[in-house]
Coordinates of C-alpha atoms in Angstrom, one line a residue:
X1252 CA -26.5 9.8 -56.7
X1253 CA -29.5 8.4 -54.9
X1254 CA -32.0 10.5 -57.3
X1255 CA -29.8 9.0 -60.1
X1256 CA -30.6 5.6 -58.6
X1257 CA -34.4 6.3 -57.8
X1258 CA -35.0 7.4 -61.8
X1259 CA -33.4 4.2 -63.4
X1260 CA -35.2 2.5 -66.0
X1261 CA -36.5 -0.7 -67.1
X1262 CA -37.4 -1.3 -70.9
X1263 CA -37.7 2.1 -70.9
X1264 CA -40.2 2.6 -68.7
X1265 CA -39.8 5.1 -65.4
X1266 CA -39.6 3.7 -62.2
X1267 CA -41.2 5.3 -59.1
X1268 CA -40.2 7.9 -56.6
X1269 CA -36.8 6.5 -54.9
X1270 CA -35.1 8.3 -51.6
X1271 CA -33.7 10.8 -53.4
X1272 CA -37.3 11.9 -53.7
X1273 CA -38.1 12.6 -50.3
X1274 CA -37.6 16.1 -48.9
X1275 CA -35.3 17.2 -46.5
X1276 CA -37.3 18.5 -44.0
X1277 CA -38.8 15.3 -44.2
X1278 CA -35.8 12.7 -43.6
X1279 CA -35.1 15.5 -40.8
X1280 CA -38.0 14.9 -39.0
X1281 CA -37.4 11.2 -38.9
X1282 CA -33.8 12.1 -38.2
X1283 CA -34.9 13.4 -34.9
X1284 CA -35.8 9.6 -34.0
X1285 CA -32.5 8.2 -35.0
X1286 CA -29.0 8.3 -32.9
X1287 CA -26.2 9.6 -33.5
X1288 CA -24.3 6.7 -34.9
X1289 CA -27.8 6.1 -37.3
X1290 CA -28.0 9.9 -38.5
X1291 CA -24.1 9.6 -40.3
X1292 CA -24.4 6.2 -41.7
X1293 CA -27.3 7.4 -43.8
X1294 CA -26.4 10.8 -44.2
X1295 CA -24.1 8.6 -46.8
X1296 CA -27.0 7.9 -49.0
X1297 CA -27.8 10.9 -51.0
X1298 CA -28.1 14.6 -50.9
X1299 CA -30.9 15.2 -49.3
X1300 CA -30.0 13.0 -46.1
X1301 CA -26.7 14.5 -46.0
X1302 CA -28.1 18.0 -45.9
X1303 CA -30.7 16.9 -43.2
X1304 CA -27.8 15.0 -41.3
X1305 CA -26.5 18.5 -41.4
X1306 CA -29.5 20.5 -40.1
X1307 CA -29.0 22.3 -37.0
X1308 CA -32.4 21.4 -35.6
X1309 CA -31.9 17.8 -35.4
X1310 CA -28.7 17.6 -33.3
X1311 CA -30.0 20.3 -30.9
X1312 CA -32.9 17.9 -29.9
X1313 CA -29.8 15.6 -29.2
X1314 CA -27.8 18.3 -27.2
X1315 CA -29.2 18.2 -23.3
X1316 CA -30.8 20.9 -22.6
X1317 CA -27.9 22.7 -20.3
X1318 CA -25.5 22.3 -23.3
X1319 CA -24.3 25.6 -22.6
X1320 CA -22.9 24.6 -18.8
X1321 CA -20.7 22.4 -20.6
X1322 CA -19.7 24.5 -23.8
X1323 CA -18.5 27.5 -20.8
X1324 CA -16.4 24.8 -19.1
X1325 CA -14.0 25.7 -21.9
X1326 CA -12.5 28.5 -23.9
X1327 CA -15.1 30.4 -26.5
X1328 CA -12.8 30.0 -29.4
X1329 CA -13.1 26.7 -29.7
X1330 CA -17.3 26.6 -29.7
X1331 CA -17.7 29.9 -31.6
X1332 CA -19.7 29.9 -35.1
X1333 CA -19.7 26.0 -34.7
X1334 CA -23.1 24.2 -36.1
X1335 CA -24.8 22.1 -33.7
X1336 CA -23.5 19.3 -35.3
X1337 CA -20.0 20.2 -34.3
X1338 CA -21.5 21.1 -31.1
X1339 CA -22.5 17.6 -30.5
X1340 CA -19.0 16.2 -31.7
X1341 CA -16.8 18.3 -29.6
X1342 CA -18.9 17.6 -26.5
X1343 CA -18.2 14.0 -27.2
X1344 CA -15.3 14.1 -26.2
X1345 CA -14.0 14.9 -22.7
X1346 CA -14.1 18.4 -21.5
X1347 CA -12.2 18.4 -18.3
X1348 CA -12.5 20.6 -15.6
X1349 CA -10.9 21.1 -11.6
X1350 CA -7.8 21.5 -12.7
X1351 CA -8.0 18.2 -15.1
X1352 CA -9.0 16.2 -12.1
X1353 CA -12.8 15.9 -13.7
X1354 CA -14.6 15.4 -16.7
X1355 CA -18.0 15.5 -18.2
X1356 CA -19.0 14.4 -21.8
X1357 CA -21.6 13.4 -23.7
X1358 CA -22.5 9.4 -24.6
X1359 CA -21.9 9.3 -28.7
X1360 CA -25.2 7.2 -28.6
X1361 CA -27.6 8.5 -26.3
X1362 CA -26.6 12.4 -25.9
X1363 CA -26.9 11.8 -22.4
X1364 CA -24.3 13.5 -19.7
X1365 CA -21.4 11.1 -18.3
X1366 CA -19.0 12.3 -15.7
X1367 CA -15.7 11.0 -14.2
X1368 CA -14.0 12.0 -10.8
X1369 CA -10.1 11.4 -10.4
X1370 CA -8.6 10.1 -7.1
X1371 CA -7.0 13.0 -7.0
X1372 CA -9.7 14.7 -6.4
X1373 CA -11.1 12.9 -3.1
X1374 CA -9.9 12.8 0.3
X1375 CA -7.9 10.1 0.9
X1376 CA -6.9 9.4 4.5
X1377 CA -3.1 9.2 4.7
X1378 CA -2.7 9.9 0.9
X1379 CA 0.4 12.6 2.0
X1380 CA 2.0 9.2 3.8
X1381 CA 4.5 7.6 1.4
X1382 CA 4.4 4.3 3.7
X1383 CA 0.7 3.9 2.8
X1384 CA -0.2 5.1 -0.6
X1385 CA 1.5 6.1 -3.9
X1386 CA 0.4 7.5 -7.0
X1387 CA 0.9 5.1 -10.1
X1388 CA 1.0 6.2 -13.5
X1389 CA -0.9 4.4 -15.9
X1390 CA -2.4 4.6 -19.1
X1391 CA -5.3 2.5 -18.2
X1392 CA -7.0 5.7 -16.3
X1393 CA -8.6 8.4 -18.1
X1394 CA -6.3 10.6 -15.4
X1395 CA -3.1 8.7 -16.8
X1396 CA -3.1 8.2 -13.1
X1397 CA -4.3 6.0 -9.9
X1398 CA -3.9 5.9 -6.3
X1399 CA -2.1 2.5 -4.8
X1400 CA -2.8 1.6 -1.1
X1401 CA 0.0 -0.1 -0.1
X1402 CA -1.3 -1.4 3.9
X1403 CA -3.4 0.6 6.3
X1404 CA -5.9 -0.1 9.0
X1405 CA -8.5 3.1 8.5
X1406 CA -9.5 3.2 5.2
X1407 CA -11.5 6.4 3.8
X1408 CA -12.2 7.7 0.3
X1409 CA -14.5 10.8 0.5
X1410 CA -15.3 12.9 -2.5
X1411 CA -17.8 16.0 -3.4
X1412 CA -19.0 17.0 -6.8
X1413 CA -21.3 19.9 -7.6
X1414 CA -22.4 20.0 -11.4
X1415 CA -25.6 21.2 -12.9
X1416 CA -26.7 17.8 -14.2
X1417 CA -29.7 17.2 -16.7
X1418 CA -32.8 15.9 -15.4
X1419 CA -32.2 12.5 -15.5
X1420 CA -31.5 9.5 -12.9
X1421 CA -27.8 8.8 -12.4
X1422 CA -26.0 5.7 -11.5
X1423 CA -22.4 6.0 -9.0
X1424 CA -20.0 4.0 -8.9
X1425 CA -16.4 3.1 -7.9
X1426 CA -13.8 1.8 -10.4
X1427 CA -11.1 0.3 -8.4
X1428 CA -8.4 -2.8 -8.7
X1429 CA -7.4 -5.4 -6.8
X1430 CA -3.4 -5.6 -6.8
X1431 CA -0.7 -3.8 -8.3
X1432 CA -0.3 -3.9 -12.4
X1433 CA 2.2 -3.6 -14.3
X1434 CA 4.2 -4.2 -18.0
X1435 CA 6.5 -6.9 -17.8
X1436 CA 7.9 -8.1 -20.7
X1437 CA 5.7 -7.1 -22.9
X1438 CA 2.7 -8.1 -20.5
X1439 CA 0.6 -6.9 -18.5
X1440 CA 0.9 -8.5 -15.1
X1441 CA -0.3 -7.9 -11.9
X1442 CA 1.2 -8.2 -8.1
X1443 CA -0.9 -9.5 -5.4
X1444 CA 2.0 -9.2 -2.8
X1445 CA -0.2 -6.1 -0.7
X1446 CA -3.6 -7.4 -1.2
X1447 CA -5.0 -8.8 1.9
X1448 CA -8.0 -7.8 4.1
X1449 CA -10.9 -7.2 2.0
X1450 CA -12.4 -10.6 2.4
X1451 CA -13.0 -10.1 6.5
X1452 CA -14.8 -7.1 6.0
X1453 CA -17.2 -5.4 3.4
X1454 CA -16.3 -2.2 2.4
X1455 CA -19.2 0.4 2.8
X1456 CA -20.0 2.8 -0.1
X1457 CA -22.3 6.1 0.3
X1458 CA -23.7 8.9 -1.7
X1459 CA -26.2 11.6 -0.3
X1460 CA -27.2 15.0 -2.7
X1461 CA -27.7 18.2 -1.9
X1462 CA -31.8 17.9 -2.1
X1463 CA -31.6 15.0 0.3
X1464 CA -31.2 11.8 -0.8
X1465 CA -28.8 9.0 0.3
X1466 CA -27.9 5.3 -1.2
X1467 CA -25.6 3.1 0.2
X1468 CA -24.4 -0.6 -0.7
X1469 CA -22.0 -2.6 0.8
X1470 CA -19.7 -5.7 -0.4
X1471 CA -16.6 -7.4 -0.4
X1472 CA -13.6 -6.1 -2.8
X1473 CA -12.4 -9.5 -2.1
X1474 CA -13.3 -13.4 -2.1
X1475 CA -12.1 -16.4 -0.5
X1476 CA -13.4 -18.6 -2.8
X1477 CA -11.5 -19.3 -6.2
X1478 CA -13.1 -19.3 -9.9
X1479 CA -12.3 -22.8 -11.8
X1480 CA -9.6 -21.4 -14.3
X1481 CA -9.3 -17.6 -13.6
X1482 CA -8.7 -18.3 -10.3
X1483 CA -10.1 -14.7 -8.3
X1484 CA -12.2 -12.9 -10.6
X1485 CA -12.1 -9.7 -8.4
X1486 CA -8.7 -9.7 -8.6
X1487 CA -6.3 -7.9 -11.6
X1488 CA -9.0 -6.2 -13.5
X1489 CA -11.0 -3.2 -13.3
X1490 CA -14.7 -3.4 -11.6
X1491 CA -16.8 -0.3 -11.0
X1492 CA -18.9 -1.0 -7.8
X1493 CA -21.7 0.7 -7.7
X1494 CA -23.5 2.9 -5.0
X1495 CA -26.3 3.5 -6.1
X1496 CA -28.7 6.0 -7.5
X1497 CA -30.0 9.6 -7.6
X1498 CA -32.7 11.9 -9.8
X1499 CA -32.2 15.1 -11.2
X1500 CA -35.4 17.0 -11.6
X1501 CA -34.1 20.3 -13.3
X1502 CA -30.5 21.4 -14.1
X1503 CA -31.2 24.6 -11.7
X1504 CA -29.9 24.9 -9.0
X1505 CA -26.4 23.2 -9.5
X1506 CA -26.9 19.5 -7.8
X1507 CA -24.0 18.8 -5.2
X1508 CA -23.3 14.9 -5.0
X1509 CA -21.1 13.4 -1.3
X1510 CA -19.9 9.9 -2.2
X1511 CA -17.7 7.9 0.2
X1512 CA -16.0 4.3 0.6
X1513 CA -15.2 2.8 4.0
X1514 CA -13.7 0.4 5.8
X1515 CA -12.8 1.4 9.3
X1516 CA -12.5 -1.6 11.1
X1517 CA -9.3 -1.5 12.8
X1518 CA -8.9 -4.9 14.0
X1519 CA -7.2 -5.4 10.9
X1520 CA -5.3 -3.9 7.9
X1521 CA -6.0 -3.4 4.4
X1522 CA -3.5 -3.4 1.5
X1523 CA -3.1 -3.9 -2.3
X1524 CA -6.1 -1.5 -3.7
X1525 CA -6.1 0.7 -6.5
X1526 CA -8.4 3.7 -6.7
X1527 CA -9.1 4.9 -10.3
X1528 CA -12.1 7.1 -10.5
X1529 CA -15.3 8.0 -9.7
X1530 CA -17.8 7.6 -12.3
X1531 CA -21.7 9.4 -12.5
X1532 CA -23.6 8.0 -15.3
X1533 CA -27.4 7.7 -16.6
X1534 CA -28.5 4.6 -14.9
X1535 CA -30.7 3.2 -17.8
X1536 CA -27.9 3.8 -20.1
X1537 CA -26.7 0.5 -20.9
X1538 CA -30.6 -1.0 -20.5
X1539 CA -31.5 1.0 -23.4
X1540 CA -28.8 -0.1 -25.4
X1541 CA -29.9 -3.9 -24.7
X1542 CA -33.0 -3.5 -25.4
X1543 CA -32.3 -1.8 -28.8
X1544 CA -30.2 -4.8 -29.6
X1545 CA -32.7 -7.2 -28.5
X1546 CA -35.1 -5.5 -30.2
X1547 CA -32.6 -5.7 -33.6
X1548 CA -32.2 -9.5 -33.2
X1549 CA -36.3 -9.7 -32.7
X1550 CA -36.0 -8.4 -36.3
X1551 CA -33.5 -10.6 -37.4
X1552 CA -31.3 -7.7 -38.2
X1553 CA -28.3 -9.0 -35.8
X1554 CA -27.3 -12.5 -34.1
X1555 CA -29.2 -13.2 -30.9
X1556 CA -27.5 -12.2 -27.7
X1557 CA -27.8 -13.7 -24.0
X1558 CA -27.9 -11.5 -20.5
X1559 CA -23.9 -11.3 -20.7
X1560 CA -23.6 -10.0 -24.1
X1561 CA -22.5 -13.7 -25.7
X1562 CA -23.9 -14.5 -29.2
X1563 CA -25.6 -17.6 -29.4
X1564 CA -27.9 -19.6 -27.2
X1565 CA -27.7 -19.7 -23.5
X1566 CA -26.5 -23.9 -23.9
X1567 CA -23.7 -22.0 -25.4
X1568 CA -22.2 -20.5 -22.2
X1569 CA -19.3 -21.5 -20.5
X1570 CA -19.5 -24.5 -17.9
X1571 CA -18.0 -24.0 -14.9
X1572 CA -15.6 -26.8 -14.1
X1573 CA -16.1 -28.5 -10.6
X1574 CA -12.7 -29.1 -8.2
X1575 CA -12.4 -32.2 -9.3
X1576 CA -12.3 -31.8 -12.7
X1577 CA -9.7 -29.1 -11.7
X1578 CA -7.7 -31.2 -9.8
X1579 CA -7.9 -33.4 -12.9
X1580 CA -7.0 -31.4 -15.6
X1581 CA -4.1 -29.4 -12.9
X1582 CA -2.6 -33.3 -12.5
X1583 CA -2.3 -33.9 -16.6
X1584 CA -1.1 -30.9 -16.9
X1585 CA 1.7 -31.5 -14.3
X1586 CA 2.6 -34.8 -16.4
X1587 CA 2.7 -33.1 -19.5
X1588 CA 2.1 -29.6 -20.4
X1589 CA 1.3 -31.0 -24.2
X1590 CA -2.2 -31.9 -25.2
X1591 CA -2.0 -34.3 -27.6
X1592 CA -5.3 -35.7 -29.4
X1593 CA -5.4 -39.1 -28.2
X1594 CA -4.6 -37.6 -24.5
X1595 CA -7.6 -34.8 -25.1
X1596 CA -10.2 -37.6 -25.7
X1597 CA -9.6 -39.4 -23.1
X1598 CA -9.6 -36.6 -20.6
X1599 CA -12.8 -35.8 -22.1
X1600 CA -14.5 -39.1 -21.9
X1601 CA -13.3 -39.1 -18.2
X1602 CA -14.0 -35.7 -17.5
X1603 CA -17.7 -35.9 -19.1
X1604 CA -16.2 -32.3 -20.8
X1605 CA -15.8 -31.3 -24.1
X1606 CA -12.6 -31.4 -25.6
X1607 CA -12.9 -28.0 -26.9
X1608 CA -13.3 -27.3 -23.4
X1609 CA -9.9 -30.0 -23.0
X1610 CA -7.7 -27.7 -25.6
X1611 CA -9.2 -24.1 -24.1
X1612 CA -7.9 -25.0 -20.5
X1613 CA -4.7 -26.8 -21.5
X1614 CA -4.4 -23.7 -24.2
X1615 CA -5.0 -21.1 -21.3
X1616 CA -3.1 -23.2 -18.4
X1617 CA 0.4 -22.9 -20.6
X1618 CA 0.1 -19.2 -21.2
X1619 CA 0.0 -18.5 -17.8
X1620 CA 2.6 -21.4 -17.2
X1621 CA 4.4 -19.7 -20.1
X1622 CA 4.2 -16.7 -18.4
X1623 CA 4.9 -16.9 -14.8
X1624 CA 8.2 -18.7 -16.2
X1625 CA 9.1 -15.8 -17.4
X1626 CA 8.8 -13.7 -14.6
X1627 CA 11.1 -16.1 -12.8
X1628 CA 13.6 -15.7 -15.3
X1629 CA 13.4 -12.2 -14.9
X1630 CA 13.4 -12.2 -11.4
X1631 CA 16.3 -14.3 -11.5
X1632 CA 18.1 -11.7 -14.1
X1633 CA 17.2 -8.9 -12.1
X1634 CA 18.7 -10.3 -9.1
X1635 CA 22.1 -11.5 -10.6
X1636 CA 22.0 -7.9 -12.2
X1637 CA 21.2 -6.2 -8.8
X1638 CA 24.3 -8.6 -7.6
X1639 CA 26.7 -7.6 -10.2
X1640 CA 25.7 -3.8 -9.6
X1641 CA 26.4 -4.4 -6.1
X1642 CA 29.7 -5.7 -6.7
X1643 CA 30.9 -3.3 -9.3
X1644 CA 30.1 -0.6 -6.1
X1645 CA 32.2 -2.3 -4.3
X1646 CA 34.7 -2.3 -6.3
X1647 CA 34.5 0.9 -7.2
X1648 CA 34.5 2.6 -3.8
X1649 CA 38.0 0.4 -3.1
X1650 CA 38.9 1.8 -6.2
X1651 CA 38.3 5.9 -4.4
X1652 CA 40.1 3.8 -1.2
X1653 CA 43.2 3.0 -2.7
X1654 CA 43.2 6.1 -4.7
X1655 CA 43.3 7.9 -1.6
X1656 CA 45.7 6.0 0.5
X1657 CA 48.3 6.6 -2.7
X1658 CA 47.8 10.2 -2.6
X1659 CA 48.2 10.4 1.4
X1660 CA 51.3 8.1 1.0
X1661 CA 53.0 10.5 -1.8
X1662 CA 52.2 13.7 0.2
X1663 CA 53.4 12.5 3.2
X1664 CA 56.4 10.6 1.7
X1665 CA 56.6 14.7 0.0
X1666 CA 56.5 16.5 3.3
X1667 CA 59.4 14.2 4.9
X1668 CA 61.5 14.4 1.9
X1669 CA 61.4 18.4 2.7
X1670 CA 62.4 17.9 6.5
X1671 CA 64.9 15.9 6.1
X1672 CA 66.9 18.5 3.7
X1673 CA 65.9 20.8 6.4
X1674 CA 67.3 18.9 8.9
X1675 CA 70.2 17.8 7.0
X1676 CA 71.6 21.6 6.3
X1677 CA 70.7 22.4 10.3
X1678 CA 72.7 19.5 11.5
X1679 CA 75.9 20.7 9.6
X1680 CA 75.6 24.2 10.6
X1681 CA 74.9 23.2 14.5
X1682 CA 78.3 21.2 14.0
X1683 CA 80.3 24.0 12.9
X1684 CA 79.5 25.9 15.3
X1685 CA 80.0 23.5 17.9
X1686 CA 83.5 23.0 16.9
X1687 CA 84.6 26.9 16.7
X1688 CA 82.8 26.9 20.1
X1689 CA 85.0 24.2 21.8
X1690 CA 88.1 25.7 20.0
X1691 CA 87.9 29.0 20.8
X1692 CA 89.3 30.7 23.6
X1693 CA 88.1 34.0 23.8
X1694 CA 84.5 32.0 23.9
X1695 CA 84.2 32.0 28.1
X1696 CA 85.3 35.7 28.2
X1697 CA 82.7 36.8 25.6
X1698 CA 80.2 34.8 26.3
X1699 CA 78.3 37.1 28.8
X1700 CA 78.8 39.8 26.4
X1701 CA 77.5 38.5 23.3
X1702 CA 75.0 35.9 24.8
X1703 CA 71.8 38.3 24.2
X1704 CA 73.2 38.8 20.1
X1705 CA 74.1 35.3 19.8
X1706 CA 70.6 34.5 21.6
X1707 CA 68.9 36.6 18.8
X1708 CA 70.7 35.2 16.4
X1709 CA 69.9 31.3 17.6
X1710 CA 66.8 31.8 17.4
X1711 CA 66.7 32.8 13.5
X1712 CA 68.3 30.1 12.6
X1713 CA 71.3 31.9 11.1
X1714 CA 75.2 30.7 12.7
X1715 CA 77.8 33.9 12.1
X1716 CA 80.5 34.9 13.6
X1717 CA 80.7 38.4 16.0
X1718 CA 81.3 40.9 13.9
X1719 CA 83.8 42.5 16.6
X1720 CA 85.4 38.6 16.4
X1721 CA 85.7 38.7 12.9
X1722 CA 87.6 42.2 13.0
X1723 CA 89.8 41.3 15.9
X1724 CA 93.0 40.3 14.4
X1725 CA 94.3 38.4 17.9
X1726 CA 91.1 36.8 18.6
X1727 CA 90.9 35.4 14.6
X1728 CA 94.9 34.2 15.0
X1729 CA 93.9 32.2 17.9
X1730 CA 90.4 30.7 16.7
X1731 CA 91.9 29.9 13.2
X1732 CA 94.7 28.4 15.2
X1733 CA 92.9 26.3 17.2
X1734 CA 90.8 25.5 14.7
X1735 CA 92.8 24.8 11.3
X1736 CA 95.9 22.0 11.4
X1737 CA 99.2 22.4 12.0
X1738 CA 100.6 21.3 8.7
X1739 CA 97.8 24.0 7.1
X1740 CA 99.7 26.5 5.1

């Protein structure tokens, strides 16, 4: 297509050599001065750039030179009879390692080695303590999960990592959070009901290698003093704090790397801290992307940018509003949470702001209005819900009670239903035999003689006659007799 393009004509006449007409061991030797992200987009112009885009000798000189260390971190199958280019792309991405709990990879633009360090993989002091610190899952960690300090007084994160890095100089930092985050609604929202205690104290952060060298920085994770609409800018978002720096002169031998983060000052406790990740990156890193962009915009090739990454001039930054002007704007807002025009103006001409700057803080004061009225009325749902639960437990365990009372009540009402037929049939039989007893005469004079059979017999429960009784013709006349009426036929 491009040597198509390069050999159009004009009236006939032949135009000169185009891009298709360069070589491609030519476009690969200026490849070799390009990125990454450069080498694809114009690997899209012809042939001959896509073949050199292709070349194995221009993403090697992109591949570190220890590109092996990383490639055996994982299985062979997935490297094997791969071109460099593939090489390049697969490393790219994160290759973890220590059980998941690390990962190395290599920056898309640079080729330069980036690591990361889970929590899980540090010493925590009192981590095994459920009353001090709990692991969150999240999926704003490259581990899916972060460690929440909930309130202690010695706090101590120590960590070890031993990697054979590049030569290159390597910037350490902390990413950690301030409060406890969370979806709500729909929204992400955070919880500032544990943080306290990193305002009295700065925390102290440490690194020291295996050749020797040490770096330490200290600051507060924390701040008493309150931004003019954000309110705490430490506070619900994620800040790496850095530790400092180290230099790797040769990949061989493997370099070991201690880091810490302290804050053992016991006169008073600590709470509402999230610890994501360590991370070990090339220090100049984001320098040279800057000065690639500035050096873009020099050209006119992209929109000047500022020290903070804002397109435009620096009069185009955003003005910090003083206390009053707070207080101003918090009062109006209180009267009405609408902004119309004629209110906007006059805000502004009092104010000495903008009224851009009028509708942006009215805008952003009703979204959080907006949205800490809904976590009241979920809070209050929650609550009535947690009630009703309650009260359905209730009911349900009187529910078991009276169950239970019914069945005692039918087994009981059971067993005396039993005894009293028992009782019932006893009774007669006693009285029968009480009244042949009293009626007979021959009773007295056998009464020594059959008082061991009729004691036998007693005590089975089962009233007869003597058998020598029965068969005794005399003895029956005068028991029946005494026994039976007169009048009985």
């Amino acid at each position: 297509m491009g040597a198509s393009l390069s050999n159009l004509t004009d009236n006939g006449v032949t135009m000169g050599p185009g891009l298709g007409d360069i070589p491609e061991s030519c476009v690969a030797c200026v490849f070799m001065y390009l990125t990454p992200p450069e080498i694809c987009n114009l690997a899209r112009l012809n042939r001959a750039f896509r073949g050199a885009a292709s070349s194995d000798p221009v993403w090697e000189n992109k591949l570190p030179s220890n590109y092996q260390d990383l490639l055996d971190l994982m299985p062979p199958e997935r490297y094997q009879n791969s071109s460099k280019k593939d090489i390049f792309a697969l490393l790219s991405r994160p290759v973890p390692f220590d059980d998941g709990n690390k990962e190395v990879w290599l920056d898309r633009v640079t080729g330069r080695v980036c690591m990361s360090i889970s929590a899980r993989a540090m010493a925590i002091t009192g981590i095994e303590d459920r009353r001090y610190w709990n692991w969150i899952p999240t999926e704003e960690s490259r581990f899916q999960v972060v460690a929440y300090l909930q309130q202690i007084w010695w706090f101590e994160v120590d960590g070890v990592v031993k990697f054979p890095f590049p030569p290159d100089i390597y910037t350490l930092s902390f990413r950690l959070h301030l409060g406890k985050f969370a979806k709500r609604l729909g929204r992400r929202v955070s919880n500032f009901e544990h943080t306290h205690g990193w305002d009295i104290k700065p925390v102290k952060l440490e690194l020291s290698t295996s050749d020797g060298q040490h770096a330490s920085s200290e600051c507060c994770l924390d701040e008493t003093e309150q931004d003019d609409i954000n309110g705490n800018h430490k506070r619900g978002c994620w800040i790496d704090y850095k530790v400092g720096e180290f230099v790797v002169s040769d990949s061989e031998p493997a370099t070991e790397v201690r880091f810490s983060m302290k804050q053992i000052d016991c006169t008073h406790s600590k709470g509402g801290l999230c610890v994501d990740s360590v991370f070990i990156i090339p220090s100049n890193m984001e320098l040279k992307q800057t000065a690639m962009t500035e050096k873009a915009s020099s050209l006119g090739l992209i929109p000047a940018m500022d020290r903070n990454n804002n397109y435009g001039s620096h009069q185009d930054k955003k003005k910090r509003l003083t206390c009053d002007q707070l207080d101003s704007l918090e009062r109006s807002f209180q009267e009405e949470i609408k902004l119309d025009p004629d209110r906007k103006m006059k805000l502004s001409r009092d104010l000495g702001l903008q009224p851009r700057q009028i509708a942006v803080w009215f805008q952003n004061r009703r979204a959080r209005w907006k949205a800490k009225q809904l976590e009241l009325l979920y809070d209050s749902l929650k609550q009535e819900f947690d009630l009703v639960s309650r009260e359905k437990q209730k009911l349900e365990d009187e529910v078991m009670k009276l169950k239970s009372i019914l069945r005692e009540q039918a087994t009981r009402k059971q067993v005396s239903t039993g005894y009293t037929e028992i009782s019932g049939e006893e009774t007669v039989e006693s009285t029968s035999i009480a009244i042949r007893s009293s009626n007979n005469p021959l009773g007295s004079l056998n009464h020594h003689h059959h008082h061991q059979h009729h004691s036998q017999i007693g005590d089975q429960g089962n009233y007869l006659f003597n058998v020598e009784e029965y068969n005794n013709p005399a003895a029956s006349s005068a028991i029946w007799g005494h026994v039976l009426p007169s009048n009985y036929p």
